[in-house]
CSV table of C-alpha atoms in Angstrom, one decimal:
chain,number,residue,atom,x,y,z
F,24,MET,CA,-56.0,-36.5,33.3
F,25,SER,CA,-55.5,-38.6,35.7
F,26,ASP,CA,-53.9,-42.1,34.6
F,27,ASP,CA,-56.2,-43.0,36.9
F,28,LEU,CA,-58.7,-42.4,34.6
F,29,LEU,CA,-57.1,-44.4,31.4
F,30,LEU,CA,-56.9,-48.3,33.6
F,31,LYS,CA,-60.6,-47.3,34.7
F,32,VAL,CA,-61.6,-46.7,31.4
F,33,MET,CA,-59.5,-49.5,29.8
F,34,GLU,CA,-61.0,-51.8,32.4
F,35,ILE,CA,-64.6,-51.7,31.6
F,36,LEU,CA,-63.9,-51.4,28.2
F,37,GLU,CA,-62.0,-54.7,28.3
F,38,ARG,CA,-64.6,-56.2,30.4
F,39,ALA,CA,-67.7,-55.0,27.8
F,40,TYR,CA,-65.6,-56.0,24.9
F,41,GLY,CA,-63.2,-58.0,25.8
F,42,VAL,CA,-59.0,-58.0,25.3
F,43,PRO,CA,-58.3,-58.0,21.2
F,44,GLU,CA,-55.7,-60.5,20.2
F,45,ALA,CA,-53.5,-59.4,17.7
F,46,ARG,CA,-53.6,-61.6,14.3
F,47,SER,CA,-50.7,-61.6,12.1
F,48,VAL,CA,-51.3,-59.5,8.5
F,49,ASP,CA,-49.1,-59.0,5.9
F,50,PRO,CA,-47.7,-55.2,5.9
F,51,VAL,CA,-48.2,-54.4,2.6
F,52,ASP,CA,-51.8,-56.1,2.2
F,53,LEU,CA,-52.3,-54.0,5.0
F,54,LEU,CA,-51.3,-50.9,3.2
F,55,VAL,CA,-53.3,-51.7,0.3
F,56,MET,CA,-56.1,-52.2,2.7
F,57,THR,CA,-55.9,-49.0,4.7
F,58,ILE,CA,-55.4,-47.5,1.5
F,59,LEU,CA,-59.2,-48.4,0.1
F,60,SER,CA,-60.2,-47.9,3.0
F,61,GLN,CA,-60.1,-44.4,3.1
F,62,ASN,CA,-63.4,-42.3,3.2
F,63,THR,CA,-65.6,-45.6,2.6
F,64,SER,CA,-66.9,-48.2,4.9
F,65,ASP,CA,-65.2,-51.5,6.1
F,66,MET,CA,-67.8,-53.3,4.0
F,67,ASN,CA,-66.6,-51.8,0.4
F,68,SER,CA,-63.2,-51.3,1.2
F,69,GLY,CA,-63.3,-55.1,2.1
F,70,ARG,CA,-64.6,-56.3,-1.3
F,71,ALA,CA,-62.9,-53.6,-3.2
F,72,PHE,CA,-58.9,-55.5,-1.8
F,73,GLU,CA,-60.8,-59.3,-3.3
F,74,GLN,CA,-61.2,-58.0,-6.2
F,75,LEU,CA,-57.9,-56.8,-6.4
F,76,LYS,CA,-56.1,-60.1,-4.8
F,77,SER,CA,-58.7,-61.7,-7.5
F,78,ARG,CA,-58.1,-59.9,-10.5
F,79,PHE,CA,-54.3,-59.7,-9.7
F,80,ARG,CA,-52.2,-62.8,-8.8
F,81,SER,CA,-49.0,-60.8,-6.7
F,82,TYR,CA,-48.7,-57.1,-6.0
F,83,ASP,CA,-45.6,-57.4,-9.4
F,84,GLU,CA,-49.2,-57.8,-10.9
F,85,ILE,CA,-50.3,-54.5,-10.2
F,86,LEU,CA,-47.1,-52.8,-11.0
F,87,ASP,CA,-47.4,-54.0,-14.9
F,88,ALA,CA,-51.2,-53.1,-14.9
F,89,SER,CA,-52.5,-49.5,-15.6
F,90,GLU,CA,-53.7,-47.1,-13.3
F,91,ASP,CA,-57.4,-47.5,-14.9
F,92,GLU,CA,-56.4,-51.6,-15.4
F,93,ILE,CA,-56.5,-51.1,-11.6
F,94,ALA,CA,-59.5,-48.8,-10.5
F,95,ASP,CA,-61.7,-50.7,-11.9
F,96,ALA,CA,-60.6,-54.2,-9.9
F,97,ILE,CA,-61.6,-51.2,-6.6
F,98,ARG,CA,-64.0,-49.8,-8.0
F,99,PRO,CA,-66.1,-51.0,-4.8
F,100,GLY,CA,-64.1,-48.9,-3.0
F,101,GLY,CA,-65.0,-45.9,-3.9
F,102,LEU,CA,-62.9,-43.0,-5.2
F,103,ALA,CA,-60.8,-45.3,-7.6
F,104,ASP,CA,-59.5,-43.8,-9.7
F,105,ILE,CA,-57.7,-41.4,-6.4
F,106,LYS,CA,-57.1,-44.6,-5.1
F,107,ALA,CA,-55.1,-46.7,-7.5
F,108,ALA,CA,-52.9,-44.0,-8.0
F,109,ARG,CA,-52.3,-44.6,-4.3
F,110,ILE,CA,-51.9,-47.9,-4.5
F,111,LYS,CA,-49.8,-47.8,-7.3
F,112,GLY,CA,-47.5,-44.9,-6.7
F,113,ALA,CA,-46.9,-46.9,-3.2
F,114,LEU,CA,-45.8,-50.1,-4.4
F,115,GLU,CA,-43.4,-48.4,-7.1
F,116,ARG,CA,-42.0,-46.7,-3.7
F,117,LEU,CA,-41.0,-50.3,-2.3
F,118,ARG,CA,-39.9,-51.7,-5.2
F,119,GLU,CA,-37.8,-48.5,-5.3
F,120,ASP,CA,-36.3,-48.1,-1.9
F,121,PHE,CA,-36.2,-51.8,-1.3
F,122,GLY,CA,-35.5,-53.8,-4.7
F,123,SER,CA,-39.2,-55.6,-4.8
F,124,VAL,CA,-42.3,-54.4,-3.4
F,125,ASP,CA,-42.4,-55.3,0.6
F,126,LEU,CA,-42.0,-53.7,3.6
F,127,SER,CA,-40.1,-55.9,5.9
F,128,PRO,CA,-36.8,-54.2,6.2
F,129,LEU,CA,-38.9,-51.3,8.2
F,130,GLN,CA,-38.8,-54.3,11.6
F,131,ARG,CA,-35.4,-53.4,11.7
F,132,MET,CA,-36.2,-49.0,12.1
F,133,SER,CA,-37.0,-47.6,15.0
F,134,PRO,CA,-41.2,-46.0,15.0
F,135,GLU,CA,-40.0,-42.9,14.9
F,136,GLU,CA,-38.0,-43.9,11.4
F,137,VAL,CA,-41.1,-46.1,10.9
F,138,ARG,CA,-43.4,-43.5,10.7
F,139,SER,CA,-41.0,-40.8,8.8
F,140,TYR,CA,-40.6,-43.2,6.3
F,141,LEU,CA,-44.5,-44.5,5.8
F,142,THR,CA,-45.5,-40.6,5.9
F,143,SER,CA,-42.6,-39.6,3.4
F,144,ILE,CA,-45.1,-41.6,0.6
F,145,PRO,CA,-48.0,-40.3,-0.6
F,146,GLY,CA,-51.4,-41.1,0.2
F,147,ILE,CA,-50.2,-42.4,3.2
F,148,GLY,CA,-50.7,-40.1,6.4
F,149,PRO,CA,-50.6,-41.1,10.5
F,150,LYS,CA,-53.3,-42.8,10.4
F,151,THR,CA,-52.4,-44.7,8.1
F,152,ALA,CA,-49.0,-45.3,9.2
F,153,SER,CA,-49.8,-45.6,13.0
F,154,VAL,CA,-52.1,-49.0,11.3
F,155,LEU,CA,-49.5,-50.4,9.9
F,156,MET,CA,-47.1,-50.1,12.8
F,157,LEU,CA,-49.6,-51.1,15.5
F,158,PHE,CA,-51.2,-54.0,13.2
F,159,GLY,CA,-48.4,-55.1,10.5
F,160,PHE,CA,-45.4,-54.8,12.9
F,161,LYS,CA,-46.4,-54.3,16.3
F,162,MET,CA,-44.7,-51.4,17.4
F,163,PRO,CA,-46.2,-48.9,19.3
F,164,ALA,CA,-49.0,-46.5,17.9
F,165,MET,CA,-52.0,-45.3,18.6
F,166,PRO,CA,-54.2,-44.5,14.8
F,167,VAL,CA,-56.7,-42.3,15.8
F,168,ASP,CA,-60.0,-42.3,13.0
F,169,THR,CA,-62.4,-40.8,13.7
F,170,HIS,CA,-64.7,-43.4,16.5
F,171,VAL,CA,-60.8,-42.8,18.7
F,172,TYR,CA,-61.2,-38.8,18.5
F,173,ARG,CA,-64.6,-38.6,18.7
F,174,VAL,CA,-65.0,-41.1,22.7
F,175,SER,CA,-61.1,-40.1,24.1
F,176,ARG,CA,-62.6,-36.4,24.0
F,177,ARG,CA,-65.7,-37.3,25.1
F,178,ILE,CA,-64.5,-39.2,27.9
F,179,GLY,CA,-61.7,-36.9,29.4
F,180,LEU,CA,-59.1,-39.2,28.2
F,181,VAL,CA,-57.5,-36.0,26.1
F,182,PRO,CA,-59.0,-32.5,25.8
F,183,GLU,CA,-61.9,-31.9,24.6
F,184,ASN,CA,-60.6,-29.0,21.8
F,185,ALA,CA,-57.3,-31.2,20.6
F,186,SER,CA,-56.6,-32.2,17.3
F,187,ILE,CA,-56.5,-35.3,15.7
F,188,GLU,CA,-52.5,-35.5,16.4
F,189,GLU,CA,-52.9,-33.9,19.6
F,190,VAL,CA,-55.3,-36.9,20.4
F,191,GLN,CA,-52.6,-39.4,19.3
F,192,ARG,CA,-49.1,-38.1,20.4
F,193,ILE,CA,-51.5,-37.8,24.4
F,194,LEU,CA,-52.6,-41.1,24.3
F,195,GLU,CA,-49.5,-42.1,22.5
F,196,GLU,CA,-47.4,-41.1,26.1
F,197,ILE,CA,-50.3,-41.7,28.8
F,198,THR,CA,-51.3,-45.2,27.7
F,199,PRO,CA,-49.0,-48.8,28.4
F,200,ARG,CA,-47.6,-50.0,25.3
F,201,GLU,CA,-49.3,-53.8,25.5
F,202,LYS,CA,-52.3,-52.1,25.8
F,203,TYR,CA,-51.9,-49.8,22.8
F,204,LEU,CA,-54.3,-52.5,20.3
F,205,SER,CA,-56.9,-52.7,23.0
F,206,LEU,CA,-57.3,-49.0,23.6
F,207,HIS,CA,-58.1,-48.4,19.8
F,208,ILE,CA,-60.0,-51.8,18.8
F,209,ASN,CA,-62.1,-51.2,22.2
F,210,LEU,CA,-62.6,-47.3,21.6
F,211,ILE,CA,-63.8,-48.6,18.3
F,212,ARG,CA,-65.9,-50.8,19.5
F,213,HIS,CA,-67.6,-48.7,21.8
F,214,GLY,CA,-67.7,-45.5,19.6
F,215,ARG,CA,-69.4,-47.6,16.9
F,216,LEU,CA,-72.2,-49.3,19.5
F,217,VAL,CA,-72.8,-46.8,22.1
F,218,CYS,CA,-70.5,-43.5,22.2
F,219,ARG,CA,-72.4,-42.9,18.1
F,220,ALA,CA,-72.0,-39.5,16.9
F,221,ARG,CA,-75.8,-39.1,17.0
F,222,ASN,CA,-77.6,-40.0,20.1
F,223,PRO,CA,-75.1,-41.8,21.8
F,224,LEU,CA,-76.8,-44.2,24.0
F,225,CYS,CA,-75.4,-42.8,27.3
F,226,GLU,CA,-78.3,-44.8,29.3
F,227,ARG,CA,-76.4,-48.1,28.5
F,228,CYS,CA,-72.8,-46.6,28.8
F,229,GLU,CA,-71.0,-48.1,30.8
F,230,LEU,CA,-68.5,-45.4,31.1
F,231,ALA,CA,-71.3,-42.7,32.3
F,232,GLY,CA,-69.5,-42.4,35.8
F,233,LEU,CA,-66.2,-41.3,34.3
F,234,CYS,CA,-67.7,-39.2,30.9
F,235,ARG,CA,-66.6,-35.9,31.1
F,236,TYR,CA,-69.5,-35.3,28.3
F,237,MET,CA,-72.1,-37.2,30.1
F,238,GLN,CA,-71.2,-35.5,33.6
F,239,ALA,CA,-71.5,-32.0,31.2
F,240,GLN,CA,-74.8,-33.6,30.2
F,241,ARG,CA,-76.4,-33.7,33.3
F,242,LYS,CA,-75.6,-30.4,34.6
F,243,GLN,CA,-76.9,-29.2,32.0
F,244,SER,CA,-80.4,-30.9,32.5
F,245,GLN,CA,-80.0,-29.7,36.2
F,246,ARG,CA,-79.9,-26.5,35.2
F,247,GLU,CA,-82.8,-26.6,32.6
F,248,GLN,CA,-84.9,-27.8,35.6
F,249,SER,CA,-83.8,-25.7,38.3
């Protein structure tokens, strides 16, 4: 893949969806929200987070609660028992390592150290760690969700047969650091609105002229017509 393609893709996506702005968010809140977001919709995970925060006044209160009580509070997010155990386990780990439920000590670490620490916590995988790094600490990391994974392969930013881990590594290598947030968010927007998993709206896609998937579809159509 040429650097030219990446730059053109970012330019077209920013023209279509704008340049996203980083919002300030508490890293511990973000940690809990990302655990709640696993295997559910944004709406359901948002409701679960709101109920959790309204039921308990602090993370210390959550730590003092039973897993059943936590699960009851986050029921709208699905997989409540599993997520309750993950949330409580992560919070306990933070208090054990840092003396309180706090992630600010990670700001003094390198991105490699932060990623290694976060993924050592049960229930936190590479995507969750990358979300925390990018949005919680403004560190260079590229979270690869289902939309980023699908769209980046279809366009041709990464090999078509690349794994999620390979997609993350390649995108982090080729993307300018100041564009991580923009590319991540705009690939998600494009995946939700246009480059859908089923029945992608290729005729509406502003990336059609660059897209490997679209070029393959056109060649297939030409072969069928000849």
